XYZ file of N, CA, C and O in Angstrom:
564
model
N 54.164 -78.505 23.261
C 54.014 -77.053 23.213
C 54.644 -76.528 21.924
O 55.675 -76.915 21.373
N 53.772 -75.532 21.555
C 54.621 -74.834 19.973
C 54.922 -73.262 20.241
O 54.133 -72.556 20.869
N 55.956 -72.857 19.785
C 56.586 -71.862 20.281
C 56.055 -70.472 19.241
O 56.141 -70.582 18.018
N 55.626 -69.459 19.753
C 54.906 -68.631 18.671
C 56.148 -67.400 18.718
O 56.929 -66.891 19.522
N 55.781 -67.318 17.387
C 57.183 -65.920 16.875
C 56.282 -65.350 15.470
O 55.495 -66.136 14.942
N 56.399 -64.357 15.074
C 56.542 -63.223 14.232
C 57.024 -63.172 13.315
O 58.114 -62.599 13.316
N 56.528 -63.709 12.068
C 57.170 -63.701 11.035
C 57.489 -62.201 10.084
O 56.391 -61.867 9.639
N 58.425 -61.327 9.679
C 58.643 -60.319 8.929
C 58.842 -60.947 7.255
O 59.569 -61.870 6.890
N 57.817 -59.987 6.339
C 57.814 -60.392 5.271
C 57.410 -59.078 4.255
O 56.364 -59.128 3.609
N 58.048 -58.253 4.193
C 59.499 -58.785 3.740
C 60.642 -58.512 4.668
O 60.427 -57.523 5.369
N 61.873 -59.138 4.896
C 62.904 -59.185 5.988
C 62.783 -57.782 5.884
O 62.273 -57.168 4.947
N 63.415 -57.200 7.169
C 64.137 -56.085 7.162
C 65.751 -56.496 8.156
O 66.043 -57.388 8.952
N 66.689 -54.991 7.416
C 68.175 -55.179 8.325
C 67.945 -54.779 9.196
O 67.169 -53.825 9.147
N 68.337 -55.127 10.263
C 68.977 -54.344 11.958
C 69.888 -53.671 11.810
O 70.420 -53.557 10.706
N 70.395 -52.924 13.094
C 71.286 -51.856 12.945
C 72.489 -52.731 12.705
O 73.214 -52.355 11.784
N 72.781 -53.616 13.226
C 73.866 -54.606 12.986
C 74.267 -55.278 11.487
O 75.242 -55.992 11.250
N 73.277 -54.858 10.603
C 73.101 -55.122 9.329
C 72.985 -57.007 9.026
O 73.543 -57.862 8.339
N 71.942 -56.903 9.991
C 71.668 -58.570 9.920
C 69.893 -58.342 9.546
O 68.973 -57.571 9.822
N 70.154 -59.523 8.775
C 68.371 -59.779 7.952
C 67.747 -60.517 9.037
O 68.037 -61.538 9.660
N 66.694 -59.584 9.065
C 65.512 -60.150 10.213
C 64.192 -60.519 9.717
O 63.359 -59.774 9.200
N 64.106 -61.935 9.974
C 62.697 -62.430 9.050
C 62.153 -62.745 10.693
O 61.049 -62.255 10.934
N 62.687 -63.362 11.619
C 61.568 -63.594 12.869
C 61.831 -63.371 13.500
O 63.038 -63.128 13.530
N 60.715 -63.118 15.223
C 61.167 -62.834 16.002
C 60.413 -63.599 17.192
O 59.231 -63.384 17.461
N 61.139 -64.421 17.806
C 60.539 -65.593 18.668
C 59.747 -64.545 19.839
O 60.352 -63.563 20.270
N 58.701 -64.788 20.176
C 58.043 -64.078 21.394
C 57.896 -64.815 22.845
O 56.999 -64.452 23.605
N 58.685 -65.727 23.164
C 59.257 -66.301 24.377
C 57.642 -66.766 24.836
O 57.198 -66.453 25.941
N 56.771 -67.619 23.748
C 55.321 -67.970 24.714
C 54.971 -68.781 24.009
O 55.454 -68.810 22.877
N 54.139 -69.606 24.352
C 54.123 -71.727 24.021
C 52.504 -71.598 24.221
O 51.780 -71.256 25.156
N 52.282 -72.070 22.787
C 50.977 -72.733 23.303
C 50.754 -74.149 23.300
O 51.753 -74.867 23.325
N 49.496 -74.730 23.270
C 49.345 -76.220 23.641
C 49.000 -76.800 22.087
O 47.965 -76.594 21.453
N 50.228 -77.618 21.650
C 49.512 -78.289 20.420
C 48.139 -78.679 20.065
O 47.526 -78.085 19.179
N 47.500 -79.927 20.908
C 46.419 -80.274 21.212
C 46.136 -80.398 22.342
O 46.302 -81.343 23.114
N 45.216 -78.380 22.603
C 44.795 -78.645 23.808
C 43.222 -79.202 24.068
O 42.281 -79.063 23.287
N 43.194 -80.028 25.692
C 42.465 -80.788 26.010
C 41.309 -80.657 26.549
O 40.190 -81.028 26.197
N 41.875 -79.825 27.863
C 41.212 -79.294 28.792
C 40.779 -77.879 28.754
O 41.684 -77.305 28.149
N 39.870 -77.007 29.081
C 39.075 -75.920 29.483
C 40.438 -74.665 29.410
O 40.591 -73.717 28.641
N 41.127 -75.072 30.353
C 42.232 -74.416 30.750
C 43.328 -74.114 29.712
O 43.630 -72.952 29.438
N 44.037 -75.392 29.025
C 44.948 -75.544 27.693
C 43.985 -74.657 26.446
O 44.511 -74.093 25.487
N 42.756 -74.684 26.663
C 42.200 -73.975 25.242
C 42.280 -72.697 25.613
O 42.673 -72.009 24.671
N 42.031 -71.949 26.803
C 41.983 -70.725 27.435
C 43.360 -70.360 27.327
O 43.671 -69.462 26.544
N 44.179 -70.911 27.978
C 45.957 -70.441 27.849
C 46.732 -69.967 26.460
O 47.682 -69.204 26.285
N 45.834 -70.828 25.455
C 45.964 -70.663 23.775
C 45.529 -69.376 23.364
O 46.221 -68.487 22.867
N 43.789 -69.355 23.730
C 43.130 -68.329 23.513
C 43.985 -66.764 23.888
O 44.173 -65.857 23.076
N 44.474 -66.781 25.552
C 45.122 -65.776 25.760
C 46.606 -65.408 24.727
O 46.963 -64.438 24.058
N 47.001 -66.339 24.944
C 48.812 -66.512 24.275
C 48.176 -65.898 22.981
O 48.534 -64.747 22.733
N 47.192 -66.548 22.024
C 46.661 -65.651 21.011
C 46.730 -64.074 20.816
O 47.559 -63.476 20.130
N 45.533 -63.436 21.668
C 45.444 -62.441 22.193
C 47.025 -61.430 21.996
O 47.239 -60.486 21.237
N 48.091 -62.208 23.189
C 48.824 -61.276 23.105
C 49.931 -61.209 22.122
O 50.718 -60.286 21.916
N 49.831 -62.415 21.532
C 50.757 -62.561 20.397
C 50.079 -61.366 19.294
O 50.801 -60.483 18.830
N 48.803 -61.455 18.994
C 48.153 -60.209 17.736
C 48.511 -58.641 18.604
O 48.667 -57.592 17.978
N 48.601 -58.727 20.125
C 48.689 -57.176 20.763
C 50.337 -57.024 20.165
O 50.733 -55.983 19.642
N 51.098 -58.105 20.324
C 52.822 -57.604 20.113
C 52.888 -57.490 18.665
O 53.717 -56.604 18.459
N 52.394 -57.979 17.414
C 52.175 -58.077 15.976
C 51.738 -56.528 15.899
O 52.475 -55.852 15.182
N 50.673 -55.851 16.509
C 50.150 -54.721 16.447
C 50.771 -53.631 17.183
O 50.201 -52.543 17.276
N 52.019 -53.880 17.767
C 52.962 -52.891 17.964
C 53.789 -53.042 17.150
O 53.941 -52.077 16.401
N 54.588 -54.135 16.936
C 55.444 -53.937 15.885
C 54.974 -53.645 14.636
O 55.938 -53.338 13.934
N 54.235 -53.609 14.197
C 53.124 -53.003 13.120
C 53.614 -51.626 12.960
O 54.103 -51.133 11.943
N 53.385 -50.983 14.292
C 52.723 -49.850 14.580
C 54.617 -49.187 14.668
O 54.751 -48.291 13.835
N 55.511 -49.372 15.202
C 56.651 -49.048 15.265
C 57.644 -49.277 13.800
O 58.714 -48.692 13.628
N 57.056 -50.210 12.863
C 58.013 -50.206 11.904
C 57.070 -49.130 10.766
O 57.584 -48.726 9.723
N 55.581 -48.756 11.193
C 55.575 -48.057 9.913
C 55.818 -46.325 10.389
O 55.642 -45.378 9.622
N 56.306 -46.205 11.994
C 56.953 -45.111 12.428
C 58.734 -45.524 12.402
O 59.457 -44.972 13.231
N 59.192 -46.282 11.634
C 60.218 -46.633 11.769
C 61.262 -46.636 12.685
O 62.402 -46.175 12.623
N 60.466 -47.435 13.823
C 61.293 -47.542 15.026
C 61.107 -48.879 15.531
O 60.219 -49.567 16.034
N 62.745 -48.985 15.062
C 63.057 -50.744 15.195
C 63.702 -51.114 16.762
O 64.255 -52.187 17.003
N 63.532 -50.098 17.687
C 64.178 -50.973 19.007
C 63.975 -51.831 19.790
O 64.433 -51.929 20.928
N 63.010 -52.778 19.039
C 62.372 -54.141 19.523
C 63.416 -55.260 19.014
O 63.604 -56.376 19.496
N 64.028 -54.666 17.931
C 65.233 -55.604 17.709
C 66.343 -56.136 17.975
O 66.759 -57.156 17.426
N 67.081 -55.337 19.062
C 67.837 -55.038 19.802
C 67.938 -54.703 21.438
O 68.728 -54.079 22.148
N 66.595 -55.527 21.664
C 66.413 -55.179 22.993
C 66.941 -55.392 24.402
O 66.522 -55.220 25.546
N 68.281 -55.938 23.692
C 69.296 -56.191 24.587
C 70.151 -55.290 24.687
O 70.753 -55.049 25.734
N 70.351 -54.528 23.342
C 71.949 -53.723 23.135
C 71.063 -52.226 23.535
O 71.744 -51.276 23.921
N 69.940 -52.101 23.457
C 69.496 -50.714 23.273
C 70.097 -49.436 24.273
O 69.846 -48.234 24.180
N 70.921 -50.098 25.192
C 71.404 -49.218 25.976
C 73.158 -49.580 25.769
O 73.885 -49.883 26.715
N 73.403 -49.522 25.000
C 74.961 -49.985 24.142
C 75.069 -48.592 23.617
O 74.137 -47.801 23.477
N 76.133 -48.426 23.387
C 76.515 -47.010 22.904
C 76.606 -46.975 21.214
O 77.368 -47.846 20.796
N 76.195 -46.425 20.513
C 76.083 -46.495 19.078
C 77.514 -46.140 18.500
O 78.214 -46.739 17.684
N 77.754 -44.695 19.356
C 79.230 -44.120 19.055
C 80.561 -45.393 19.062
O 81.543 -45.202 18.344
N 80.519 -45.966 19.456
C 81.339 -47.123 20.086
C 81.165 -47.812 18.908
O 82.123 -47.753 18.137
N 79.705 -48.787 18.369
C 79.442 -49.795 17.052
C 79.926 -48.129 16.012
O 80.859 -48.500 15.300
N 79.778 -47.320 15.854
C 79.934 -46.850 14.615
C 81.431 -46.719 14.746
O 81.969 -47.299 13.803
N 82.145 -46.266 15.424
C 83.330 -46.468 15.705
C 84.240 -47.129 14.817
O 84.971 -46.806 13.880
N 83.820 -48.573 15.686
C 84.246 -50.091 15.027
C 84.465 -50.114 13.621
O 85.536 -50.400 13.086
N 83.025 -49.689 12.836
C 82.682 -49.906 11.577
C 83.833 -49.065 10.751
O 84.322 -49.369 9.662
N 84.013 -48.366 11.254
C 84.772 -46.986 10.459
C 86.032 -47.663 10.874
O 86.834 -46.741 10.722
N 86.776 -48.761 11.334
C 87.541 -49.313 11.178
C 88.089 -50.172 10.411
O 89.258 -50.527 10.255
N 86.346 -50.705 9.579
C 86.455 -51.836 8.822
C 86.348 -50.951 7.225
O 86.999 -51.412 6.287
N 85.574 -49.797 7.030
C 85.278 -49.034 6.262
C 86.126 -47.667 5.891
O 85.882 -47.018 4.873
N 86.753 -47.448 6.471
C 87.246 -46.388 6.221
C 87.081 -44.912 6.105
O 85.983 -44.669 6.606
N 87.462 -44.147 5.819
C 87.875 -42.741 5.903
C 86.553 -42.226 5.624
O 86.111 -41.447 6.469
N 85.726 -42.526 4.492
C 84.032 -41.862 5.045
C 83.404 -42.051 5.729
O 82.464 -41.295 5.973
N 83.657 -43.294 6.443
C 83.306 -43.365 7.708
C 83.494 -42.309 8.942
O 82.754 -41.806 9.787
N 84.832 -42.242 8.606
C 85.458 -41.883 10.073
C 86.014 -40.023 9.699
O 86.849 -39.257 10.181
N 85.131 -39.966 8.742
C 84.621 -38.304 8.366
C 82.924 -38.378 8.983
O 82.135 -37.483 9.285
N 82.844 -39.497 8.993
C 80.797 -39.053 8.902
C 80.927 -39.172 10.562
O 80.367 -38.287 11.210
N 81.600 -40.164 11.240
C 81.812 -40.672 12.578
C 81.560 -39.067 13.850
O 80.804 -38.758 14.771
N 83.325 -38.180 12.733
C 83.520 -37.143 13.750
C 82.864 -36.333 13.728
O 83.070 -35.551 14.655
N 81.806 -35.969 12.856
C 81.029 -35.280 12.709
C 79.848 -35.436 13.204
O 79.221 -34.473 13.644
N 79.220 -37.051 13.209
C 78.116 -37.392 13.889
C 79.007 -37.059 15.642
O 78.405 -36.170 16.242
N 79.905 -37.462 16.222
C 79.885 -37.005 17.775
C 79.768 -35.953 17.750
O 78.808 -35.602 18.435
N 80.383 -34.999 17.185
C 80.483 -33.945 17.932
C 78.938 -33.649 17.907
O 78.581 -32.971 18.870
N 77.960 -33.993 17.048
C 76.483 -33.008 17.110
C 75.893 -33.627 17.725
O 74.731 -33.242 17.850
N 76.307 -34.992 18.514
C 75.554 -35.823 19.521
C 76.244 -35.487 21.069
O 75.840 -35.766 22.197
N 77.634 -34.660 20.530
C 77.598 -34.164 22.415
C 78.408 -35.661 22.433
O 77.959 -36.313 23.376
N 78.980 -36.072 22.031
C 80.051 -37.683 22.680
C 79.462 -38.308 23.080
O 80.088 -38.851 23.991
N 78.081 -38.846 22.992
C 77.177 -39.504 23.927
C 75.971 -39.846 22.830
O 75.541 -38.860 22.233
N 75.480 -40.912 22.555
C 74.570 -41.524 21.243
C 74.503 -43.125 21.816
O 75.446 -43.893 21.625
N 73.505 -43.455 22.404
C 73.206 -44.556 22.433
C 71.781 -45.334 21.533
O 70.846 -44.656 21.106
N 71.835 -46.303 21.431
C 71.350 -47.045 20.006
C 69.495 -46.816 20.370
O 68.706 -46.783 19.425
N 69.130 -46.711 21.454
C 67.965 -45.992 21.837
C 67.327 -44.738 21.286
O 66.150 -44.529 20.991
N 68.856 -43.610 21.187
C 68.547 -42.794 20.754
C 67.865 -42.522 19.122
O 67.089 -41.658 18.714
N 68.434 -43.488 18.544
C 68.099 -43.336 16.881
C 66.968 -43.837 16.623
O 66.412 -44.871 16.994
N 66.486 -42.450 15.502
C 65.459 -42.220 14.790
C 65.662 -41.571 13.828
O 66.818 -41.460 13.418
N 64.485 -40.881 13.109
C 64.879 -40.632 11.611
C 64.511 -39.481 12.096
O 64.608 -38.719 11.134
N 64.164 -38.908 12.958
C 64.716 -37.197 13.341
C 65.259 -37.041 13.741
O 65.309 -35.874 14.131
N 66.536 -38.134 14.232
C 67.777 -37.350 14.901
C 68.831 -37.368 13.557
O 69.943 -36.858 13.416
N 67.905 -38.261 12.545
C 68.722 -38.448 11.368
C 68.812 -37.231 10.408
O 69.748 -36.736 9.779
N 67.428 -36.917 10.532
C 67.181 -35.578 9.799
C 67.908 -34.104 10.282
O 68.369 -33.126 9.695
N 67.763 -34.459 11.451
C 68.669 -33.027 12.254
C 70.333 -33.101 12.338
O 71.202 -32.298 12.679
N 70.332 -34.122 11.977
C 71.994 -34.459 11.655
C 72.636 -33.806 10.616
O 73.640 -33.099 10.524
N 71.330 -34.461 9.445
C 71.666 -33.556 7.977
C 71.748 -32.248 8.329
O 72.803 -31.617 8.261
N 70.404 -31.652 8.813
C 70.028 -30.241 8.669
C 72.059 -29.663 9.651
O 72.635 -28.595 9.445
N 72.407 -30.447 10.292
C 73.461 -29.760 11.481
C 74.544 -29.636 10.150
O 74.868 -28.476 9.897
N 75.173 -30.761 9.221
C 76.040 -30.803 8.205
C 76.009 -29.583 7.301
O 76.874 -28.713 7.197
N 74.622 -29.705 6.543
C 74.278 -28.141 5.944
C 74.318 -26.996 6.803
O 74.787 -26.008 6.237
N 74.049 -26.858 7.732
C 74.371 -25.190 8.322
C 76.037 -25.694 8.864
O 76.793 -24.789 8.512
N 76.672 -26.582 9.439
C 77.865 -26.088 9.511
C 78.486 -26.133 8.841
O 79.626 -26.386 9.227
N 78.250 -25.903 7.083
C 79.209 -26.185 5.792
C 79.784 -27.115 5.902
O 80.980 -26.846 5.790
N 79.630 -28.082 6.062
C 80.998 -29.455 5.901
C 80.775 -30.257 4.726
O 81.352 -31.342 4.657
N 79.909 -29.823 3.655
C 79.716 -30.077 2.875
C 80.880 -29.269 1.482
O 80.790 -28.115 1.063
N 81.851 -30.301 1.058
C 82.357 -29.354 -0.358
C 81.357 -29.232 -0.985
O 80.179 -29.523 -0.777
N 82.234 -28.489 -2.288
C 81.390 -28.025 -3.295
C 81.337 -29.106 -4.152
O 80.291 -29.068 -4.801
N 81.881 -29.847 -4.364
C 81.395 -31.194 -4.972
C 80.651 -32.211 -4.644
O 80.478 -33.272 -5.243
N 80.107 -31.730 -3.401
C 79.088 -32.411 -3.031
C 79.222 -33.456 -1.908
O 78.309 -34.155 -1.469
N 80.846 -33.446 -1.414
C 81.259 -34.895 -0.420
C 81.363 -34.045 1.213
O 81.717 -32.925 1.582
N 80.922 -35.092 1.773
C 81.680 -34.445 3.448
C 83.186 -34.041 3.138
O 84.032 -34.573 2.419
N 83.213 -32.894 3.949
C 84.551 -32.558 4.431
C 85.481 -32.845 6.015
O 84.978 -32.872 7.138
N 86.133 -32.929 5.859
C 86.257 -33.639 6.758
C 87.472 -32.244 7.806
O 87.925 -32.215 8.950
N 87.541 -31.444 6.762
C 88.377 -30.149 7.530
C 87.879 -29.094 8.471
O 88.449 -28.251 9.164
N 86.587 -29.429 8.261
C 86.043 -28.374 9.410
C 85.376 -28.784 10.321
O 84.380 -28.189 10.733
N 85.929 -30.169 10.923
C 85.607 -30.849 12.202
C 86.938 -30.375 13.239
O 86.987 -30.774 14.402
């Protein structure tokens, strides 16, 4: 049996900032199949291997990667960004308090998209937390 997966070309990162070139699709077809049945089981496994290629298609050029993570997707984001701003520091953990509070303390990795990304910005610009030099502020959290 040969194991069919998804090749990405060119890689893309995960939220975890890990390079993703494949993605195994948990389905076997028959090296050399024999019988009626082994060519049919191929034929199908085919089938749905091009239907999952044609969603992920269809989700990365809406840029929505939660096929990647389809374990953590109900993991709390606030929590991983957290972390990070431990390893990163103080713009982090300016961008951090500012991302909870406009998520309400509650942001799980499901939730993200590039309009909650966009409405994030748009929330920074109307609540001024922007200096005049152009950096987050971190005083009017």
């Amino acid at each position: 049996m040969l194991s069919v997966f998804l090749e990405y070309n060119p890689a893309f990162v995960n939220p975890k900032g890990e390079e993703v070139r494949y993605e195994f699709l948990n389905l076997e077809k028959y090296v050399n199949p024999i019988s009626d049945i082994e060519k049919r089981h191929n034929e199908m496994i085919g089938e749905i291997a091009e239907a999952i290629r044609c969603d992920r298609y269809m989700r990365m050029v809406k840029k929505e990667y939660s096929f990647i993570l389809k374990d953590q997707l109900n993991g709390s984001f606030l929590d991983y960004f957290h972390d990070c701003c431990q390893y990163y520091g103080i713009k982090y953990i300016c961008s951090y308090k500012h991302f909870k509070r406009f998520c309400n303390n509650e942001c799980s990795f499901k939730d993200l998209s590039v309009s909650l990304c966009e409405k994030f910005s748009k929330f920074l610009f109307k609540e001024r937390c922007w200096k005049r030099t152009g950096k987050l502020n971190c005083a009017c959290i």
